[in-house]
Coordinates of C-alpha atoms and ligand atoms in Angstrom, one line a residue:
M1 CA 67.4 166.8 115.9
N2 CA 65.5 167.6 112.7
Q3 CA 66.1 171.3 113.1
N4 CA 69.7 170.6 112.2
T5 CA 71.1 171.5 108.8
V6 CA 72.7 168.5 107.1
C7 CA 75.3 169.0 104.4
I8 CA 76.1 166.0 102.2
V9 CA 79.5 166.2 100.6
G10 CA 79.4 164.2 97.3
L11 CA 76.0 163.8 95.6
G12 CA 76.5 160.5 93.8
Y13 CA 75.1 156.9 94.3
V14 CA 75.5 157.2 98.0
G15 CA 75.2 160.9 98.8
F16 CA 72.2 161.8 96.7
P17 CA 69.8 159.1 98.1
L18 CA 71.0 160.1 101.6
A19 CA 70.3 163.8 100.9
C20 CA 66.8 162.8 99.7
L21 CA 66.2 160.8 102.9
C22 CA 67.4 163.7 105.1
A23 CA 65.0 166.1 103.3
K24 CA 62.2 163.6 103.5
K25 CA 62.8 163.4 107.3
G26 CA 62.5 167.1 107.7
F27 CA 66.1 168.2 107.9
K28 CA 67.3 171.3 106.1
V29 CA 69.7 169.8 103.5
S30 CA 72.5 171.4 101.5
G31 CA 74.6 169.3 99.1
F32 CA 78.1 170.1 98.0
D33 CA 79.5 168.5 94.8
L34 CA 82.2 169.6 92.3
D35 CA 80.1 168.5 89.4
A36 CA 78.1 171.6 88.3
E37 CA 75.9 169.6 85.9
K38 CA 74.9 167.3 88.8
V39 CA 74.2 170.3 91.0
D40 CA 72.1 172.0 88.3
L41 CA 70.0 168.8 87.8
I42 CA 69.4 168.5 91.6
N43 CA 68.4 172.2 91.9
K44 CA 65.9 171.5 89.1
G45 CA 64.4 168.7 91.3
K46 CA 65.9 166.0 89.0
S47 CA 67.9 163.0 90.1
P48 CA 71.6 162.8 88.9
I49 CA 71.4 159.0 89.2
K50 CA 69.0 156.5 87.6
D51 CA 67.3 154.8 90.6
S52 CA 63.6 154.3 90.9
Y53 CA 63.6 154.7 94.7
V54 CA 65.5 158.0 94.5
E55 CA 63.2 159.3 91.7
E56 CA 60.2 158.5 93.8
N57 CA 61.7 160.2 96.9
L58 CA 63.4 163.2 95.3
A59 CA 62.1 165.6 97.8
A60 CA 62.1 168.0 94.9
G61 CA 63.4 171.4 95.6
K62 CA 64.2 170.6 99.2
I63 CA 67.9 170.0 98.6
K64 CA 70.0 173.1 98.0
A65 CA 72.9 171.8 95.9
T66 CA 76.0 173.9 95.2
T67 CA 79.6 173.7 93.9
D68 CA 80.5 176.4 96.4
A69 CA 81.9 175.0 99.6
K70 CA 81.2 178.2 101.7
T71 CA 77.5 178.4 101.0
S72 CA 76.9 174.8 101.9
L73 CA 79.5 173.6 104.4
N74 CA 79.3 176.8 106.4
L75 CA 75.7 176.1 107.6
A76 CA 76.1 172.5 108.5
D77 CA 75.4 171.2 112.0
I78 CA 76.0 167.7 110.5
A79 CA 78.3 167.0 107.6
I80 CA 78.4 163.6 105.9
V81 CA 81.2 162.8 103.4
C82 CA 80.0 160.5 100.6
V83 CA 82.8 160.8 98.0
P84 CA 84.2 158.0 95.9
T85 CA 87.0 155.8 97.3
P86 CA 88.1 153.9 94.2
A87 CA 91.0 151.5 93.8
I88 CA 93.4 152.5 91.1
D89 CA 95.5 149.6 89.8
S90 CA 94.5 147.6 92.9
K91 CA 95.6 150.4 95.3
P92 CA 93.2 152.4 97.5
D93 CA 92.7 156.0 96.3
L94 CA 91.8 158.3 99.2
S95 CA 92.4 161.5 97.3
F96 CA 88.7 162.3 97.1
V97 CA 88.2 161.9 100.8
K98 CA 91.3 164.1 101.5
A99 CA 90.0 166.8 99.1
A100 CA 86.5 166.7 100.6
C101 CA 88.0 167.1 104.1
K102 CA 90.2 170.0 103.0
E103 CA 87.1 171.8 101.6
L104 CA 85.1 171.1 104.8
A105 CA 87.8 171.9 107.4
P106 CA 87.6 175.7 107.4
F107 CA 83.8 175.5 108.0
V108 CA 83.7 172.9 110.8
S109 CA 82.1 174.6 113.8
K110 CA 81.9 173.8 117.5
G111 CA 79.5 171.0 118.2
E112 CA 79.3 169.9 114.6
L113 CA 79.1 166.2 113.8
V114 CA 81.3 165.0 110.9
I115 CA 80.7 161.5 109.6
I116 CA 82.6 159.7 106.8
E117 CA 80.3 157.3 104.9
S118 CA 82.7 156.5 102.1
T119 CA 84.3 153.1 102.3
I120 CA 87.8 153.5 103.9
Y121 CA 90.3 151.3 105.5
P122 CA 90.8 151.0 109.3
G123 CA 92.8 154.0 110.5
T124 CA 91.7 156.5 107.8
V125 CA 89.6 158.6 110.2
E126 CA 92.2 159.0 112.9
E127 CA 95.3 159.1 110.7
I128 CA 94.1 161.0 107.6
V129 CA 90.8 162.8 108.2
L130 CA 91.3 164.0 111.7
P131 CA 94.6 165.9 111.1
I132 CA 93.1 167.7 108.0
L133 CA 89.9 168.8 109.9
E134 CA 91.8 169.9 113.1
K135 CA 94.4 171.8 111.1
G136 CA 91.8 173.6 108.9
S137 CA 89.3 174.3 111.7
G138 CA 91.7 174.9 114.7
L139 CA 89.3 172.8 116.7
K140 CA 89.9 169.5 118.5
A141 CA 88.2 166.4 117.2
G142 CA 86.2 164.4 119.8
K143 CA 86.1 167.5 122.0
D144 CA 85.1 170.6 120.0
F145 CA 83.5 168.8 117.1
F146 CA 82.4 165.1 116.8
L147 CA 84.0 162.8 114.2
G148 CA 83.2 159.3 113.2
H149 CA 82.5 156.7 110.5
C150 CA 79.2 155.1 109.4
P151 CA 80.0 152.9 106.3
E152 CA 77.5 153.3 103.5
R153 CA 75.4 150.2 102.7
I154 CA 73.4 151.4 99.8
D155 CA 72.4 148.7 97.3
P156 CA 71.7 150.3 93.9
G157 CA 68.4 149.1 92.4
N158 CA 67.3 147.0 95.5
K159 CA 63.7 147.8 96.0
K160 CA 63.4 145.7 99.1
F161 CA 66.3 147.2 101.0
T162 CA 66.0 150.9 100.3
I163 CA 68.3 153.2 102.2
E164 CA 66.0 153.8 105.2
K165 CA 65.5 150.0 105.7
I166 CA 69.2 149.0 105.9
P167 CA 70.7 148.6 109.4
R168 CA 73.9 150.6 110.0
V169 CA 77.0 150.4 112.2
L170 CA 78.9 153.4 113.4
A171 CA 81.5 154.6 115.8
C172 CA 82.8 158.1 116.7
L173 CA 85.9 159.2 118.6
S174 CA 83.9 160.1 121.8
A175 CA 80.9 158.9 123.6
K176 CA 79.2 162.2 123.0
G177 CA 79.9 161.8 119.3
N178 CA 78.4 158.3 119.4
A179 CA 75.2 159.6 121.1
K180 CA 74.8 162.4 118.5
A181 CA 75.5 160.2 115.6
K182 CA 73.2 157.4 116.8
K183 CA 70.4 160.0 117.4
F184 CA 70.9 161.3 113.9
Y185 CA 70.8 157.9 112.1
N186 CA 67.9 156.7 114.3
S187 CA 66.0 159.8 113.0
L188 CA 66.7 158.6 109.4
I189 CA 66.8 154.9 109.4
D190 CA 63.9 152.5 110.3
A191 CA 66.4 149.7 111.1
E192 CA 68.9 148.9 113.8
I193 CA 71.8 151.4 114.4
T194 CA 74.7 149.6 116.1
V195 CA 77.4 151.6 117.8
L196 CA 80.8 149.8 117.8
A197 CA 83.6 150.2 120.4
S198 CA 86.0 151.9 118.0
V199 CA 86.2 153.8 114.8
K200 CA 88.7 151.2 113.4
S201 CA 86.1 148.5 113.9
A202 CA 83.5 150.5 112.0
E203 CA 86.0 151.1 109.2
A204 CA 86.8 147.4 109.1
V205 CA 83.1 146.3 108.9
K206 CA 82.4 147.5 105.4
V207 CA 85.6 146.1 103.9
V208 CA 85.0 142.8 105.7
E209 CA 81.4 142.4 104.6
N210 CA 82.3 143.1 100.9
T211 CA 85.5 141.0 101.0
F212 CA 83.3 138.2 102.3
R213 CA 81.3 138.4 99.1
D214 CA 84.3 138.7 96.8
I215 CA 85.9 135.5 98.2
N216 CA 82.7 133.5 97.9
I217 CA 82.1 134.6 94.3
A218 CA 85.7 133.7 93.6
Y219 CA 85.1 130.3 95.1
V220 CA 82.2 129.5 92.7
N221 CA 84.0 131.0 89.8
E222 CA 86.9 128.7 90.4
L223 CA 84.5 125.8 90.8
A224 CA 83.0 126.7 87.4
K225 CA 86.4 126.3 85.8
S226 CA 87.0 123.0 87.4
F227 CA 83.4 121.7 86.8
D228 CA 83.7 122.7 83.1
K229 CA 86.7 120.3 82.9
M230 CA 84.8 117.6 84.8
G231 CA 81.6 118.1 82.7
I232 CA 79.5 118.7 85.9
D233 CA 76.7 121.3 85.8
L234 CA 77.7 123.6 88.7
S235 CA 74.3 125.3 88.7
E236 CA 72.7 122.0 89.5
V237 CA 75.2 121.4 92.3
I238 CA 74.6 124.9 93.8
K239 CA 70.9 124.2 93.6
G240 CA 71.4 120.9 95.4
A241 CA 73.7 122.4 98.1
S242 CA 71.2 125.2 98.7
T243 CA 68.7 122.7 100.0
K244 CA 70.8 122.5 103.1
P245 CA 69.0 124.8 105.6
F246 CA 72.2 125.6 107.5
G247 CA 75.9 126.1 106.9
F248 CA 75.7 126.9 103.2
M249 CA 75.1 130.2 101.3
P250 CA 74.7 130.1 97.5
F251 CA 76.8 132.3 95.3
Y252 CA 76.7 132.1 91.5
P253 CA 79.5 131.9 88.9
G254 CA 79.5 134.7 86.3
P255 CA 81.6 136.8 83.9
G256 CA 83.5 138.5 86.8
V257 CA 82.8 140.9 89.6
G258 CA 81.8 144.5 88.7
G259 CA 80.6 147.5 90.7
H260 CA 82.3 150.0 92.9
C261 CA 82.0 148.0 96.0
I262 CA 82.9 144.3 95.8
A263 CA 85.5 144.7 93.0
Q264 CA 87.3 147.5 94.9
D265 CA 86.8 147.2 98.7
P266 CA 89.0 144.2 99.1
Y267 CA 92.0 146.2 98.0
Y268 CA 91.4 148.6 101.0
L269 CA 91.7 145.7 103.4
I270 CA 94.7 144.1 101.5
E271 CA 96.6 147.4 101.5
R272 CA 96.0 148.4 105.1
A273 CA 97.1 144.9 106.3
R274 CA 100.2 145.1 104.0
Q275 CA 101.1 148.5 105.6
S276 CA 100.7 146.7 109.0
G277 CA 103.0 143.8 107.9
F278 CA 100.4 141.2 106.9
K279 CA 100.0 139.7 103.4
H280 CA 96.4 138.7 102.5
S281 CA 97.4 136.1 99.9
F282 CA 93.9 134.5 100.0
L283 CA 92.1 137.7 99.5
A284 CA 94.5 138.7 96.7
L285 CA 94.0 135.3 95.0
A286 CA 90.2 135.7 95.1
R287 CA 90.6 139.1 93.3
E288 CA 92.8 137.4 90.7
I289 CA 90.2 134.6 90.1
N290 CA 87.4 137.1 89.7
N291 CA 89.5 139.3 87.5
S292 CA 90.3 136.3 85.3
M293 CA 86.6 135.6 84.4
P294 CA 86.2 138.0 81.4
S295 CA 89.1 136.2 79.7
Y296 CA 87.6 132.8 80.7
V297 CA 84.4 133.8 79.0
V298 CA 86.3 134.8 75.8
L299 CA 88.0 131.4 75.9
L300 CA 84.6 129.7 76.2
V301 CA 83.3 131.7 73.2
E302 CA 86.3 130.6 71.1
G303 CA 85.5 127.0 72.0
L304 CA 81.9 127.4 71.2
L305 CA 82.6 129.0 67.8
Q306 CA 85.1 126.2 67.0
K307 CA 82.3 123.7 67.7
A308 CA 80.0 125.7 65.5
K309 CA 82.7 125.6 62.8
I310 CA 82.8 129.4 62.7
D311 CA 86.1 131.2 62.3
L312 CA 86.6 133.6 65.1
K313 CA 87.9 136.3 62.7
N314 CA 84.7 136.0 60.6
A315 CA 82.4 135.7 63.6
K316 CA 79.6 138.2 64.3
I317 CA 79.0 138.4 68.1
S318 CA 76.5 140.3 70.2
V319 CA 77.2 141.0 73.8
L320 CA 73.9 141.4 75.6
G321 CA 74.1 143.4 78.9
L322 CA 76.8 146.0 79.8
S323 CA 75.9 147.0 83.4
Y324 CA 77.6 145.1 86.2
K325 CA 74.4 143.6 87.5
P326 CA 70.8 143.4 86.4
E327 CA 68.2 146.2 86.4
I328 CA 70.7 149.1 86.8
D329 CA 72.7 151.3 84.4
D330 CA 76.0 151.3 86.3
V331 CA 78.9 150.1 84.2
R332 CA 81.7 150.7 86.8
E333 CA 84.2 147.8 86.7
S334 CA 81.6 145.9 84.5
P335 CA 83.0 142.5 83.3
A336 CA 80.8 142.9 80.2
L337 CA 82.9 145.9 79.0
K338 CA 86.1 143.8 79.6
I339 CA 84.7 140.9 77.6
A340 CA 83.7 143.3 74.8
S341 CA 87.2 144.9 74.7
L342 CA 88.8 141.4 74.6
L343 CA 86.5 140.2 71.8
K344 CA 86.7 143.4 69.6
P345 CA 90.1 142.8 67.9
K346 CA 89.4 139.1 67.5
V347 CA 86.0 139.0 65.6
A348 CA 84.5 140.4 62.4
K349 CA 81.6 142.2 64.0
L350 CA 80.9 143.0 67.7
T351 CA 77.5 144.3 68.6
L352 CA 76.8 145.7 72.1
F353 CA 73.3 146.1 73.5
D354 CA 72.0 147.0 77.0
P355 CA 68.6 148.7 77.3
F356 CA 69.8 150.3 80.6
V357 CA 73.1 151.5 79.0
L358 CA 72.0 152.8 75.5
E359 CA 74.9 155.3 75.4
K360 CA 77.4 152.4 75.3
S361 CA 75.3 150.2 73.0
N362 CA 75.9 150.3 69.3
V363 CA 72.4 149.2 68.4
S364 CA 69.1 150.4 69.8
S365 CA 67.1 147.2 70.2
L366 CA 67.4 143.5 71.0
D367 CA 66.1 142.7 67.5
L368 CA 68.9 144.7 65.9
A369 CA 71.4 143.1 68.3
L370 CA 70.4 139.6 67.1
K371 CA 70.2 140.6 63.4
D372 CA 72.9 138.6 61.4
C373 CA 74.5 137.4 64.6
D374 CA 76.3 134.0 65.0
C375 CA 76.8 134.0 68.7
I376 CA 75.3 135.9 71.7
V377 CA 77.1 136.4 75.0
L378 CA 74.7 137.1 77.8
A379 CA 76.8 139.2 80.1
T380 CA 74.1 140.8 82.3
N381 CA 70.9 138.9 83.3
H382 CA 68.4 141.8 82.9
R383 CA 64.9 140.5 83.3
V384 CA 63.9 141.7 79.8
F385 CA 66.6 139.4 78.3
L386 CA 65.4 136.4 80.3
E387 CA 61.9 137.1 79.1
K388 CA 62.9 137.6 75.4
L389 CA 65.8 135.2 74.8
L390 CA 63.6 132.1 74.6
P391 CA 64.8 129.1 72.5
S392 CA 62.2 129.7 69.8
F393 CA 63.1 133.4 69.5
L394 CA 66.8 132.6 69.2
K395 CA 66.0 130.0 66.6
S396 CA 63.9 132.6 64.7
K397 CA 66.9 134.9 64.6
S398 CA 69.2 132.1 63.3
V399 CA 71.5 132.4 66.3
K400 CA 74.0 129.5 66.1
A401 CA 75.6 129.6 69.6
V402 CA 74.8 131.0 73.0
L403 CA 77.4 131.8 75.7
D404 CA 75.3 132.3 78.8
A405 CA 77.7 134.0 81.2
R406 CA 75.0 134.2 83.8
N407 CA 73.7 130.6 83.6
A408 CA 70.3 132.3 83.2
L409 CA 68.9 130.8 80.0
D410 CA 67.0 127.6 79.1
K411 CA 70.0 125.4 78.3
Q412 CA 68.0 122.3 77.4
G413 CA 65.4 124.3 75.3
I414 CA 68.2 126.1 73.4
E415 CA 70.0 122.8 72.7
R416 CA 66.7 121.2 71.5
E417 CA 66.5 124.0 68.9
G418 CA 69.9 122.8 67.6
I419 CA 71.7 125.9 68.9
L420 CA 75.0 125.3 70.7
Y421 CA 74.9 126.4 74.4
K422 CA 77.7 126.9 76.9
G423 CA 77.3 128.4 80.4
I424 CA 79.9 129.1 83.1
G425 CA 80.4 125.7 84.8
R426 CA 77.3 124.6 82.9
Ligands
SAJ1 N1 78.2 138.5 91.5 C1 78.5 137.2 91.1 N2 78.0 136.1 91.7 C2 77.3 136.3 92.9 C3 77.0 137.6 93.4 C4 77.5 138.7 92.7 O1 79.1 137.1 90.0 O2 76.9 135.3 93.5 C5 78.7 139.7 90.8 C6 77.6 140.6 90.3 O3 77.1 140.2 89.0 C7 78.3 141.9 90.2 C8 79.3 141.8 91.4 O4 79.5 140.5 91.7 O5 79.0 142.1 89.0 C9 78.8 142.6 92.6 O6 77.5 142.1 92.9 P1 76.7 142.5 94.2 O7 75.5 141.7 94.2 O8 77.6 142.3 95.4 O9 76.3 144.0 94.0 P2 77.0 145.3 94.4 O10 78.3 145.5 93.9 O11 76.0 146.4 94.1 O12 77.1 145.2 96.0 C10 76.2 145.8 96.8 C11 77.1 145.9 98.1 N3 76.5 147.0 98.9 C12 77.4 147.8 99.5 O13 78.6 147.7 99.4 C13 76.8 148.8 100.4 C14 77.1 144.6 98.8 O14 77.5 144.8 100.1 C15 75.7 144.0 98.9 O15 75.8 142.7 99.5 C16 75.2 143.8 97.4 O16 75.0 145.1 96.9 C17 73.9 143.1 97.4 O17 73.7 142.2 98.3 O18 73.1 143.3 96.5

């Protein structure tokens, strides 16, 4: 199997770690991407994404990246499509998948295995991908070449579940395709590879597992709003409920849901179901609740400043953390950026600082971020913030109020220093 040439179409957060893993496992690897800068970096043995696992497993020089379809796609025995599938105004956008398949189609050869890893909705492979590949290649899917879906499950920044340790599910149009795909992923992944009965089931798995997360986060976010009214500390309640060894799974309220997975994948399921005549009102409501959290945070900031007798229009606020989750630099759909844009027109001075996202920060250090600041908004619970933002340190910086949008700081200690504190449901 490892004598095969693998071509990864799309060398981003999903495709590049996959290309590194294929090279590490001995495959000949070519990568195709439209971004010449990214291609140039990779050919210099550098990573186009900040990810410690990837940087340690770069397989420097073993990935031939190019922006020219012919030189990469032409040689592939196995082609894996890992292009973005965003949601634009809550609607799925499959334009990148279609474009990638149009590039790939003329180079699909007999016996080739084509796998879509991008998150797609059920029916995409058979109704959208298959016609493009058959038309462009003149070959029959499932007979002349093999076609299927293996949803990506990469978790950026997760050092425990690195790409080769994450179980995968897949399904191809034919039994032969299933066998070839299972053999390929078994040669890469040190975890269970499950073959499902249909491509549509495999397409549904990813949107279901990520929608599961979205509705549960919406659940605790709504609880946070209600417990703020009732004066109950939700973090205490979740801690208590988590002592139940079965039937409960903790999720945590926050400033909203960011990232390119959980914030977007539900729209793929909602839209496909709508096309099929079913309205997912519950899933849509969960999206609304999570999307309402940045404004809720701003409302809490206004209440906090009122308590501190600070006029909003004269307030100096520092938003700490810009990425959508800790220890990464990814700001896609980040609630912190939404909070910043809502606060900006309302306050006298808005400082932004994230050590992982210096290019969007307007100061270069935490000290500078806290200089002459009335109120901090902790939007991303990076470890370095939890270590530094101790009550005594905040006191020393004459911070008057703390809006802890991650319920991550020492509430009692901060209040003991005479600093106002508000969490989310806390
Ligand atoms: N979030 C909360 N409360 C929670 C959990 C998450 O507010 O209890 C927020 C996070 O702060 C973030 C967003 O939701 O803004 C998404 O968080 P996430 O932990 O789901 O992280 P992602 O978006 O990187 O999700 C990925 C997903 N992986 C894939 O889609 C392949 C997801 O399926 C994983 O479950 C998740 O990583 C993970 O477990 O870390």
